[in-house]
C-alpha positions as a printed NumPy array, in Angstrom:
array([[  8.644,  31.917, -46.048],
       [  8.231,  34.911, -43.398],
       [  9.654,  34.839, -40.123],
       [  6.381,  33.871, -37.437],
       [  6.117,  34.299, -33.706],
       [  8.378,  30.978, -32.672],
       [ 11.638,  32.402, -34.673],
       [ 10.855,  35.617, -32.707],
       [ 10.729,  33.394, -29.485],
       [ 13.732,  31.819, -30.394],
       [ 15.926,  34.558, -31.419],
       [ 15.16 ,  36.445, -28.427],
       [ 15.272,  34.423, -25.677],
       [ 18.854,  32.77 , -27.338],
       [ 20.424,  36.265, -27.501],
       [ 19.1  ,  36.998, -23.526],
       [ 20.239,  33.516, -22.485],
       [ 23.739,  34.656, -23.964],
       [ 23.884,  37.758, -22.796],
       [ 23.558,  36.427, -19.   ],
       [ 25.998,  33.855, -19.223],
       [ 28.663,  36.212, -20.737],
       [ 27.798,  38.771, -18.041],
       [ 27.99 ,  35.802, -15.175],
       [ 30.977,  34.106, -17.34 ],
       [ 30.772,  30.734, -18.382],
       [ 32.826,  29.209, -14.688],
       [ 29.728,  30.618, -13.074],
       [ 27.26 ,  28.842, -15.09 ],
       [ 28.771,  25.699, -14.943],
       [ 29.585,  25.504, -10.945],
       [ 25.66 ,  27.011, -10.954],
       [ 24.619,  24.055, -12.571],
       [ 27.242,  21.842,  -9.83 ],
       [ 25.364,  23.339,  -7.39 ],
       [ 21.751,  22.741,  -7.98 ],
       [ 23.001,  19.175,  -8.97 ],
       [ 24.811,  19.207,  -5.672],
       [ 21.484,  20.081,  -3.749],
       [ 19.378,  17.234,  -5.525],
       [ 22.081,  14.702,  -4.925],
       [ 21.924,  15.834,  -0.945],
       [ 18.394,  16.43 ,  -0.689],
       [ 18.044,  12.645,  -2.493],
       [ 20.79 ,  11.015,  -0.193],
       [ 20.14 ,  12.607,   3.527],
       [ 16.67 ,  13.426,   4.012],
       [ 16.059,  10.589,   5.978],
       [ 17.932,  12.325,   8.985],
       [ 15.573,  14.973,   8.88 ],
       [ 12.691,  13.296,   8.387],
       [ 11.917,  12.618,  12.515],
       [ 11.789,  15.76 ,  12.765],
       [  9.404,  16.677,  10.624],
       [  6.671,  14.299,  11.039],
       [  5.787,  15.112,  14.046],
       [  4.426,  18.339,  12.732],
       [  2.793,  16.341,   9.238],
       [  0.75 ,  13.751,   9.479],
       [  0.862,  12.719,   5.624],
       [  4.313,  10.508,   4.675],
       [  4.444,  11.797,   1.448],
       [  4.753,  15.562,   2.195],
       [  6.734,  14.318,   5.458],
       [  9.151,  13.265,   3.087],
       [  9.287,  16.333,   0.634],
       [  9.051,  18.688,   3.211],
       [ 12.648,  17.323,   4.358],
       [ 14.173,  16.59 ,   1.122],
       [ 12.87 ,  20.148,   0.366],
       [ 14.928,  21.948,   4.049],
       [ 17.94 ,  20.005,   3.356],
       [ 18.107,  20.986,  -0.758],
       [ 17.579,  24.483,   0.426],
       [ 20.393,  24.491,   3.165],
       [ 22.808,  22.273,   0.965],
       [ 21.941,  24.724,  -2.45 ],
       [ 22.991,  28.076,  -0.242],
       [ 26.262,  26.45 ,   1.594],
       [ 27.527,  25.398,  -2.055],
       [ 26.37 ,  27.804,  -3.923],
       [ 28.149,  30.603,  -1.589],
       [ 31.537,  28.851,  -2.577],
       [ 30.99 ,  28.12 ,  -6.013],
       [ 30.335,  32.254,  -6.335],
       [ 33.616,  32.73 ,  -4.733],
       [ 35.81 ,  30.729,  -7.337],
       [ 33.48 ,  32.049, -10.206],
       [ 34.515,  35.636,  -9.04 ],
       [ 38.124,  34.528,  -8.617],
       [ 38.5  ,  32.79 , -12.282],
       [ 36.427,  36.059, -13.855],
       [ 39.197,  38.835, -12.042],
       [ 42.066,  36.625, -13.429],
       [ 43.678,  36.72 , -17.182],
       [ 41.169,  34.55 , -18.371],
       [ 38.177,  36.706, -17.272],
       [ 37.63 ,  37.532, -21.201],
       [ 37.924,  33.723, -22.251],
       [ 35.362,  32.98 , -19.6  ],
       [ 32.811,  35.607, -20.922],
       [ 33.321,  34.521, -24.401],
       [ 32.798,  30.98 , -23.723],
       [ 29.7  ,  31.696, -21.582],
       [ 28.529,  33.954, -24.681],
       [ 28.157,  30.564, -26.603],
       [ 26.885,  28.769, -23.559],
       [ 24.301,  30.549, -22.99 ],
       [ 23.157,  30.958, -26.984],
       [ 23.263,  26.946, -26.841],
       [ 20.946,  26.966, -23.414],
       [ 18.302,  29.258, -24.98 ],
       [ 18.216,  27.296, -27.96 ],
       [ 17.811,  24.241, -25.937],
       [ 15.542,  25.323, -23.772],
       [ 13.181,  26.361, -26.631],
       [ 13.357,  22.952, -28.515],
       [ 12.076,  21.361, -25.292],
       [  9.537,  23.489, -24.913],
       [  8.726,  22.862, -28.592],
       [  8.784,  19.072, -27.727],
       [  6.41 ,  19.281, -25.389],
       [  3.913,  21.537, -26.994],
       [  4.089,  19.468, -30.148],
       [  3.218,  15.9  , -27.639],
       [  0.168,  18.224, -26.098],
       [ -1.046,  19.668, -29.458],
       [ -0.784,  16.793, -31.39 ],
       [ -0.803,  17.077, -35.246],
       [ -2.975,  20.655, -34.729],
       [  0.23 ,  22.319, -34.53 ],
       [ -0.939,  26.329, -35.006],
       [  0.473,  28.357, -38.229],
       [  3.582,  30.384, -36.561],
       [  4.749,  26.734, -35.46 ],
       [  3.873,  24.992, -38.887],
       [  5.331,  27.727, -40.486],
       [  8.242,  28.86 , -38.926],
       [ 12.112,  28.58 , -40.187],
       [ 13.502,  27.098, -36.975],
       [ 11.016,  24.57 , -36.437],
       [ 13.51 ,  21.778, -38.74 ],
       [ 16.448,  22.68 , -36.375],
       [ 14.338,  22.722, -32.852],
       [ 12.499,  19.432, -34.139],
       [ 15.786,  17.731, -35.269],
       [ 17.256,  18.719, -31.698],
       [ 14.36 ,  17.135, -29.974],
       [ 14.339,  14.056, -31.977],
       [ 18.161,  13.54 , -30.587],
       [ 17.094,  14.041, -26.953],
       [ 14.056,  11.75 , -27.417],
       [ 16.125,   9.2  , -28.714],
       [ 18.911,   9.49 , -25.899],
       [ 16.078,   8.658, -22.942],
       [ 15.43 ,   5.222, -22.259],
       [ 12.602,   3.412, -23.898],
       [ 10.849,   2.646, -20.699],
       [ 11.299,   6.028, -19.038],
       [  7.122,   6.209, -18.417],
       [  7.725,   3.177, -16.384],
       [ 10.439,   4.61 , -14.166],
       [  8.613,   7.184, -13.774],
       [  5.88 ,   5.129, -12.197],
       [  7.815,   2.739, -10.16 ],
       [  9.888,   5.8  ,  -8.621],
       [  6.71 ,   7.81 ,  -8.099],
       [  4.302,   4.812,  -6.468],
       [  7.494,   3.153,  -4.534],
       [  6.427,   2.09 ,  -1.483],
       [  2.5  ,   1.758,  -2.542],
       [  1.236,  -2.057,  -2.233],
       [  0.41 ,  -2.94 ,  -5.708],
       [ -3.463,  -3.352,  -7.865],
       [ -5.246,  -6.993,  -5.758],
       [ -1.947,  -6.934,  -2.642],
       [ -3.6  ,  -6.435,   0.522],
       [ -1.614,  -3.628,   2.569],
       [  0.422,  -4.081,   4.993],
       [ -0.822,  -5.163,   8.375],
       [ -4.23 ,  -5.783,   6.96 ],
       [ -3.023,  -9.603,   6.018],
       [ -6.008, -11.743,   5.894],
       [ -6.001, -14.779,   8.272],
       [ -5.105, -18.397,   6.577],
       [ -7.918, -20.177,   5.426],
       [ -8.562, -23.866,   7.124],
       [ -7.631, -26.19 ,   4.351],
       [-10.865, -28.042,   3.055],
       [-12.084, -30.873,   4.365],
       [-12.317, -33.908,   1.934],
       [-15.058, -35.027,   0.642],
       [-14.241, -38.658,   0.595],
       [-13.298, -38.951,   4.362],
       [-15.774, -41.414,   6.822],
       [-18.473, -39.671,   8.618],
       [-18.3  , -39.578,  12.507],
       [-20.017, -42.509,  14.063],
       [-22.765, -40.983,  16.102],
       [-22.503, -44.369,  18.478],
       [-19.638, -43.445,  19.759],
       [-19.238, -40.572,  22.49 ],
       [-21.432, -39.965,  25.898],
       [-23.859, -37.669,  24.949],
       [-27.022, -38.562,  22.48 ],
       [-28.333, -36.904,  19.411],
       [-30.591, -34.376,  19.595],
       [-32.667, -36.182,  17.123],
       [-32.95 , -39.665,  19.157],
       [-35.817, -40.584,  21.077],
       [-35.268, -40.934,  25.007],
       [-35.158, -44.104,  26.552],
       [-38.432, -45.227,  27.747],
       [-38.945, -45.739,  31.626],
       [-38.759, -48.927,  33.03 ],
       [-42.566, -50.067,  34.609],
       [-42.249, -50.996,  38.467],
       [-42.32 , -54.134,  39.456],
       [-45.714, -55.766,  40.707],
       [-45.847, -56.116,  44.501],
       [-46.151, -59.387,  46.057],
       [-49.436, -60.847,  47.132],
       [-50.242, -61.273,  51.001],
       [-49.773, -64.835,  52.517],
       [-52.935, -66.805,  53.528],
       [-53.667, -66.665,  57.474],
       [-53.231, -70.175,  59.429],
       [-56.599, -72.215,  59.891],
       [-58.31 , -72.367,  63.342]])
């Protein structure tokens, strides 16, 4: 079976991916992943602090929000990752500068191969079964499939849902009114068995009733007879 374009892929970006984490040293990697998992945890846990101050300039919550988790990841990625760079460059200048190398050597081979059986993942969920020839074909695509299968199976089962509920938190859900826009309480219905109003009783008549008729006036009384002569 020849070698096709994803071995290439692999093989080369592995053997860069080493090379840069021996050059760096393998303390450097690690406290460079610390840091970026530093910045996430602080843009995550203090953003709300900042958040008054930026929407006044954004109307939208939603980019309110990023906008300050974004400042404060920023800020908190530079303050640790300028003293994570001096105990990297400490731990490289001391006796175990060459262990460090050699161990990020290997750390950065197992990155690169990483990286590419992710990528492979997620091609392969795009593509579907119309996987092109230098995929279908290749020698590494066993090992970068098997490695994928063992992430896969570490996430949870449900991990489109938290996706969702994370990502629409906050959003009144399909048939909720929103928020403020409560609609007013229905008057409970009348039943149908209850008396109807006596339309006897109260001062004023129905509109439907005739008017009383007018009494006629009394007859006047006739004149007395004059006295005789």
């Amino acid at each position: 079976m020849p070698i096709t374009l994803l071995d290439g892929i692999l093989v080369g970006f592995t053997l860069v991916s080493a090379m840069l984490a021996m050059v760096r040293g393998f303390s450097r990697e690690v406290l460079s992943v610390v840091s970026w998992a530093a910045a996430a945890a602080a843009a995550f846990f203090f953003y709300k602090p900042v958040l008054p101050y930026v929407q006044p300039y954004v109307e939208n919550d939603k980019i309110a929000m990023a906008a300050s988790a974004g400042v404060v990841f920023i800020i908190a990625l530079i303050v640790v990752s300028v003293i994570t760079m001096k105990l990297a460059d400490w731990i490289i200048d001391s006796r175990i500068g060459a262990l460090d190398r050699t161990l990020g050597f290997l750390y950065g081979a197992a990155r690169g191969i990483l990286v590419v059986a992710v990528a492979l993942l997620f091609f392969n969920w795009l593509a579907g079964a119309k996987a092109p020839a230098w995929i279908a074909n290749a020698k590494s695509r066993p090992l970068l499939e098997t490695i994928g299968a063992k992430l896969e199976s570490v996430l949870p089962e449900n991990t489109e849902e938290l996706v969702n509920k994370y990502t629409h938190k906050g959003a009144p859900q399909a048939g909720a009114p929103a928020t403020g826009d409560q609609p007013a309480a229905e008057p409970p219905a009348g039943d149908d068995n209850a008396p109807a109003p006596d339309d006897s009783e109260g001062d004023a008549p129905a509109d439907n009733e005739p008017a009383p008729a007018t009494p006629a006036p009394a007859p006047a009384p006739a004149p007395a007879p004059a006295p005789a002569n």
